[in-house]
Amino acid sequence: VEKVLDGKIDYATGLKVYAEHFIHPDDRQEYLNTLSIQNLRRTLSREHPYVTLTYRKLPQNPDVRPDSYGWIHSTAIMSQADENGKVRSIVYAAQDVTESKRREMREHLALQAACEAADHANASKQEFISCMSHNIRTPMNGILGMIKIATDHVDDPERVKDCLEKASISSLQLLSTLNEILDIS
């Protein structure tokens, strides 16, 4: 690293050394690609005078949790261009954005938890509606079926009486279910 600062090694080597010593392994390749001389020459112009990249710092302790990483937001800005508008030199700026990144991660986790809770509540609601639908339709179909049978057999008083008793039991069951729903609401 000192050789880079002293100007004893070239830009590409310095970039690689910096990445190996200070950048999280998962972000290294993107850092190297974004800030490579080839990419900067291809990307930077008067119309697009800068490139930015946010990466994780290499943690001091390898057992650190992902929400404890340090974050850097870096910007390469074209400071000089040739007569064709192509980059000749850049200024590199880096800003520690650890706190804002951690806040963003906490907000993301809170939003994710809220979505999961909403999904769970929606699933519970759907299950409740499905169960109630079944508990209402079953006795209602029983009542309608018994009325139809009784109507078809009005000349058989014993059969009509049996149908009316069954319809009465189903109507009490339906009333009980409706009362439970009203109590819940």
CSV table of C-alpha atoms in Angstrom, one decimal:
chain,number,residue,atom,x,y,z
A,1,VAL,CA,0.0,0.0,0.0
A,2,GLU,CA,2.9,2.4,0.8
A,3,LYS,CA,4.3,1.7,-2.7
A,4,VAL,CA,1.0,2.9,-4.2
A,5,LEU,CA,1.1,6.1,-2.1
A,6,ASP,CA,4.8,6.7,-3.0
A,7,GLY,CA,4.0,6.3,-6.7
A,8,LYS,CA,6.3,3.3,-7.1
A,9,ILE,CA,3.6,1.1,-8.7
A,10,ASP,CA,1.1,1.7,-11.5
A,11,TYR,CA,-2.6,2.5,-11.2
A,12,ALA,CA,-3.9,-1.0,-12.0
A,13,THR,CA,-1.6,-2.6,-9.5
A,14,GLY,CA,-2.4,0.0,-6.9
A,15,LEU,CA,-6.1,-0.6,-7.5
A,16,LYS,CA,-5.7,-4.3,-7.0
A,17,VAL,CA,-3.6,-3.9,-3.9
A,18,TYR,CA,-6.2,-1.6,-2.4
A,19,ALA,CA,-9.0,-3.9,-3.2
A,20,GLU,CA,-7.2,-6.9,-1.6
A,21,HIS,CA,-6.4,-5.1,1.6
A,22,PHE,CA,-9.5,-2.9,2.1
A,23,ILE,CA,-12.5,-4.2,0.2
A,24,HIS,CA,-14.9,-7.0,1.1
A,25,PRO,CA,-14.3,-10.0,-1.1
A,26,ASP,CA,-17.9,-10.0,-2.4
A,27,ASP,CA,-17.4,-6.4,-3.7
A,28,ARG,CA,-13.8,-6.6,-5.0
A,29,GLN,CA,-14.5,-7.6,-8.6
A,30,GLU,CA,-17.1,-4.9,-9.1
A,31,TYR,CA,-14.8,-2.3,-7.6
A,32,LEU,CA,-11.9,-3.4,-9.9
A,33,ASN,CA,-14.2,-3.5,-13.0
A,34,THR,CA,-15.8,-0.1,-12.2
A,35,LEU,CA,-12.5,1.8,-11.5
A,36,SER,CA,-10.4,0.0,-14.1
A,37,ILE,CA,-8.6,2.3,-16.6
A,38,GLN,CA,-10.5,0.6,-19.4
A,39,ASN,CA,-13.9,1.2,-17.9
A,40,LEU,CA,-13.1,4.8,-16.9
A,41,ARG,CA,-11.9,5.6,-20.5
A,42,ARG,CA,-15.0,3.9,-21.9
A,43,THR,CA,-17.5,5.5,-19.4
A,44,LEU,CA,-16.3,9.0,-18.6
A,45,SER,CA,-17.1,11.9,-20.9
A,46,ARG,CA,-18.3,15.5,-20.7
A,47,GLU,CA,-21.9,14.1,-20.8
A,48,HIS,CA,-21.1,11.5,-18.1
A,49,PRO,CA,-18.3,13.0,-16.0
A,50,TYR,CA,-18.3,10.6,-13.1
A,51,VAL,CA,-18.9,7.0,-12.0
A,52,THR,CA,-19.9,5.9,-8.5
A,53,LEU,CA,-19.7,2.7,-6.5
A,54,THR,CA,-20.7,1.8,-3.0
A,55,TYR,CA,-18.8,-1.1,-1.5
A,56,ARG,CA,-18.2,-2.8,1.9
A,57,LYS,CA,-15.0,-2.3,3.7
A,58,LEU,CA,-13.0,-5.4,4.6
A,59,PRO,CA,-14.0,-6.1,8.3
A,60,GLN,CA,-11.3,-6.3,10.9
A,61,ASN,CA,-13.0,-9.3,12.4
A,62,PRO,CA,-14.0,-12.0,9.9
A,63,ASP,CA,-16.9,-13.1,12.2
A,64,VAL,CA,-18.7,-9.7,11.9
A,65,ARG,CA,-22.4,-9.8,11.0
A,66,PRO,CA,-23.4,-8.4,7.6
A,67,ASP,CA,-25.3,-5.5,9.3
A,68,SER,CA,-22.0,-4.5,11.0
A,69,TYR,CA,-20.0,-3.9,7.9
A,70,GLY,CA,-18.5,-0.6,7.1
A,71,TRP,CA,-19.5,1.0,3.8
A,72,ILE,CA,-17.8,3.4,1.4
A,73,HIS,CA,-19.3,5.4,-1.4
A,74,SER,CA,-16.7,6.2,-4.0
A,75,THR,CA,-16.8,8.5,-6.9
A,76,ALA,CA,-14.3,8.9,-9.8
A,77,ILE,CA,-14.7,12.3,-11.4
A,78,MET,CA,-13.2,13.4,-14.7
A,79,SER,CA,-11.0,16.4,-13.9
A,80,GLN,CA,-9.4,16.8,-17.3
A,81,ALA,CA,-10.4,15.8,-20.8
A,82,ASP,CA,-8.6,15.9,-24.1
A,83,GLU,CA,-9.9,17.8,-27.2
A,84,ASN,CA,-12.2,14.9,-28.0
A,85,GLY,CA,-13.8,15.0,-24.6
A,86,LYS,CA,-12.1,11.8,-23.5
A,87,VAL,CA,-10.8,11.5,-19.9
A,88,ARG,CA,-7.2,12.5,-19.3
A,89,SER,CA,-7.2,12.5,-15.5
A,90,ILE,CA,-9.7,11.8,-12.6
A,91,VAL,CA,-10.2,12.8,-9.0
A,92,TYR,CA,-11.2,10.0,-6.7
A,93,ALA,CA,-13.4,10.8,-3.7
A,94,ALA,CA,-14.6,8.4,-1.0
A,95,GLN,CA,-17.1,8.9,1.7
A,96,ASP,CA,-17.9,6.7,4.6
A,97,VAL,CA,-21.6,6.0,4.4
A,98,THR,CA,-21.7,3.2,7.1
A,99,GLU,CA,-24.4,4.9,9.2
A,100,SER,CA,-26.8,5.7,6.4
A,101,LYS,CA,-26.3,2.2,4.9
A,102,ARG,CA,-27.0,0.5,8.3
A,103,ARG,CA,-30.1,2.7,8.7
A,104,GLU,CA,-31.2,1.7,5.2
A,105,MET,CA,-30.6,-2.0,6.1
A,106,ARG,CA,-32.7,-1.6,9.3
A,107,GLU,CA,-35.5,0.1,7.4
A,108,HIS,CA,-35.4,-2.7,4.8
A,109,LEU,CA,-35.5,-5.4,7.5
A,110,ALA,CA,-38.4,-3.6,9.2
A,111,LEU,CA,-40.3,-3.3,5.9
A,112,GLN,CA,-39.6,-6.9,5.1
A,113,ALA,CA,-41.0,-7.9,8.6
A,114,ALA,CA,-44.0,-5.8,8.0
A,115,CYS,CA,-44.6,-7.4,4.6
A,116,GLU,CA,-44.3,-10.9,6.2
A,117,ALA,CA,-46.7,-9.9,8.9
A,118,ALA,CA,-49.2,-8.5,6.3
A,119,ASP,CA,-48.9,-11.7,4.3
A,120,HIS,CA,-49.5,-13.8,7.4
A,121,ALA,CA,-52.5,-11.7,8.4
A,122,ASN,CA,-53.9,-12.0,4.8
A,123,ALA,CA,-53.4,-15.8,4.8
A,124,SER,CA,-55.1,-16.0,8.2
A,125,LYS,CA,-58.0,-13.8,6.9
A,126,GLN,CA,-58.3,-16.1,3.8
A,127,GLU,CA,-58.3,-19.2,6.0
A,128,PHE,CA,-61.0,-17.7,8.2
A,129,ILE,CA,-63.2,-16.7,5.3
A,130,SER,CA,-62.8,-20.1,3.8
A,131,CYS,CA,-63.7,-21.8,7.0
A,132,MET,CA,-66.7,-19.5,7.7
A,133,SER,CA,-67.9,-20.0,4.1
A,134,HIS,CA,-68.0,-23.7,4.7
A,135,ASN,CA,-69.6,-23.4,8.1
A,136,ILE,CA,-72.4,-21.2,6.7
A,137,ARG,CA,-73.0,-23.1,3.4
A,138,THR,CA,-73.2,-26.5,5.0
A,139,PRO,CA,-76.2,-25.9,7.2
A,140,MET,CA,-77.8,-23.6,4.6
A,141,ASN,CA,-77.6,-26.4,2.0
A,142,GLY,CA,-79.1,-28.7,4.7
A,143,ILE,CA,-82.0,-26.4,5.3
A,144,LEU,CA,-82.7,-25.9,1.5
A,145,GLY,CA,-82.4,-29.6,0.9
A,146,MET,CA,-84.9,-30.5,3.7
A,147,ILE,CA,-87.4,-27.9,2.5
A,148,LYS,CA,-87.2,-29.3,-1.0
A,149,ILE,CA,-87.7,-32.9,0.2
A,150,ALA,CA,-90.6,-31.8,2.5
A,151,THR,CA,-92.2,-29.9,-0.5
A,152,ASP,CA,-91.9,-32.9,-2.7
A,153,HIS,CA,-93.5,-35.1,0.0
A,154,VAL,CA,-96.3,-33.0,1.5
A,155,ASP,CA,-98.7,-36.0,1.5
A,156,ASP,CA,-96.3,-37.9,3.8
A,157,PRO,CA,-96.6,-36.1,7.2
A,158,GLU,CA,-94.0,-38.3,8.9
A,159,ARG,CA,-91.4,-37.4,6.2
A,160,VAL,CA,-92.3,-33.7,6.3
A,161,LYS,CA,-91.9,-33.7,10.2
A,162,ASP,CA,-88.5,-35.4,9.9
A,163,CYS,CA,-87.4,-32.8,7.2
A,164,LEU,CA,-88.6,-29.9,9.4
A,165,GLU,CA,-86.7,-31.3,12.4
A,166,LYS,CA,-83.5,-31.6,10.4
A,167,ALA,CA,-84.0,-28.1,8.9
A,168,SER,CA,-84.5,-26.8,12.4
A,169,ILE,CA,-81.3,-28.3,13.6
A,170,SER,CA,-79.4,-26.9,10.6
A,171,SER,CA,-80.9,-23.4,11.2
A,172,LEU,CA,-79.8,-23.5,14.8
A,173,GLN,CA,-76.3,-24.5,13.7
A,174,LEU,CA,-76.3,-21.6,11.1
A,175,LEU,CA,-77.5,-19.1,13.7
A,176,SER,CA,-74.7,-20.3,16.1
A,177,THR,CA,-72.1,-19.8,13.3
A,178,LEU,CA,-73.4,-16.3,12.5
A,179,ASN,CA,-73.4,-15.3,16.2
A,180,GLU,CA,-69.8,-16.4,16.5
A,181,ILE,CA,-68.9,-14.3,13.4
A,182,LEU,CA,-70.6,-11.3,14.9
A,183,ASP,CA,-68.9,-11.8,18.2
A,184,ILE,CA,-65.5,-12.0,16.5
A,185,SER,CA,-66.1,-8.8,14.5
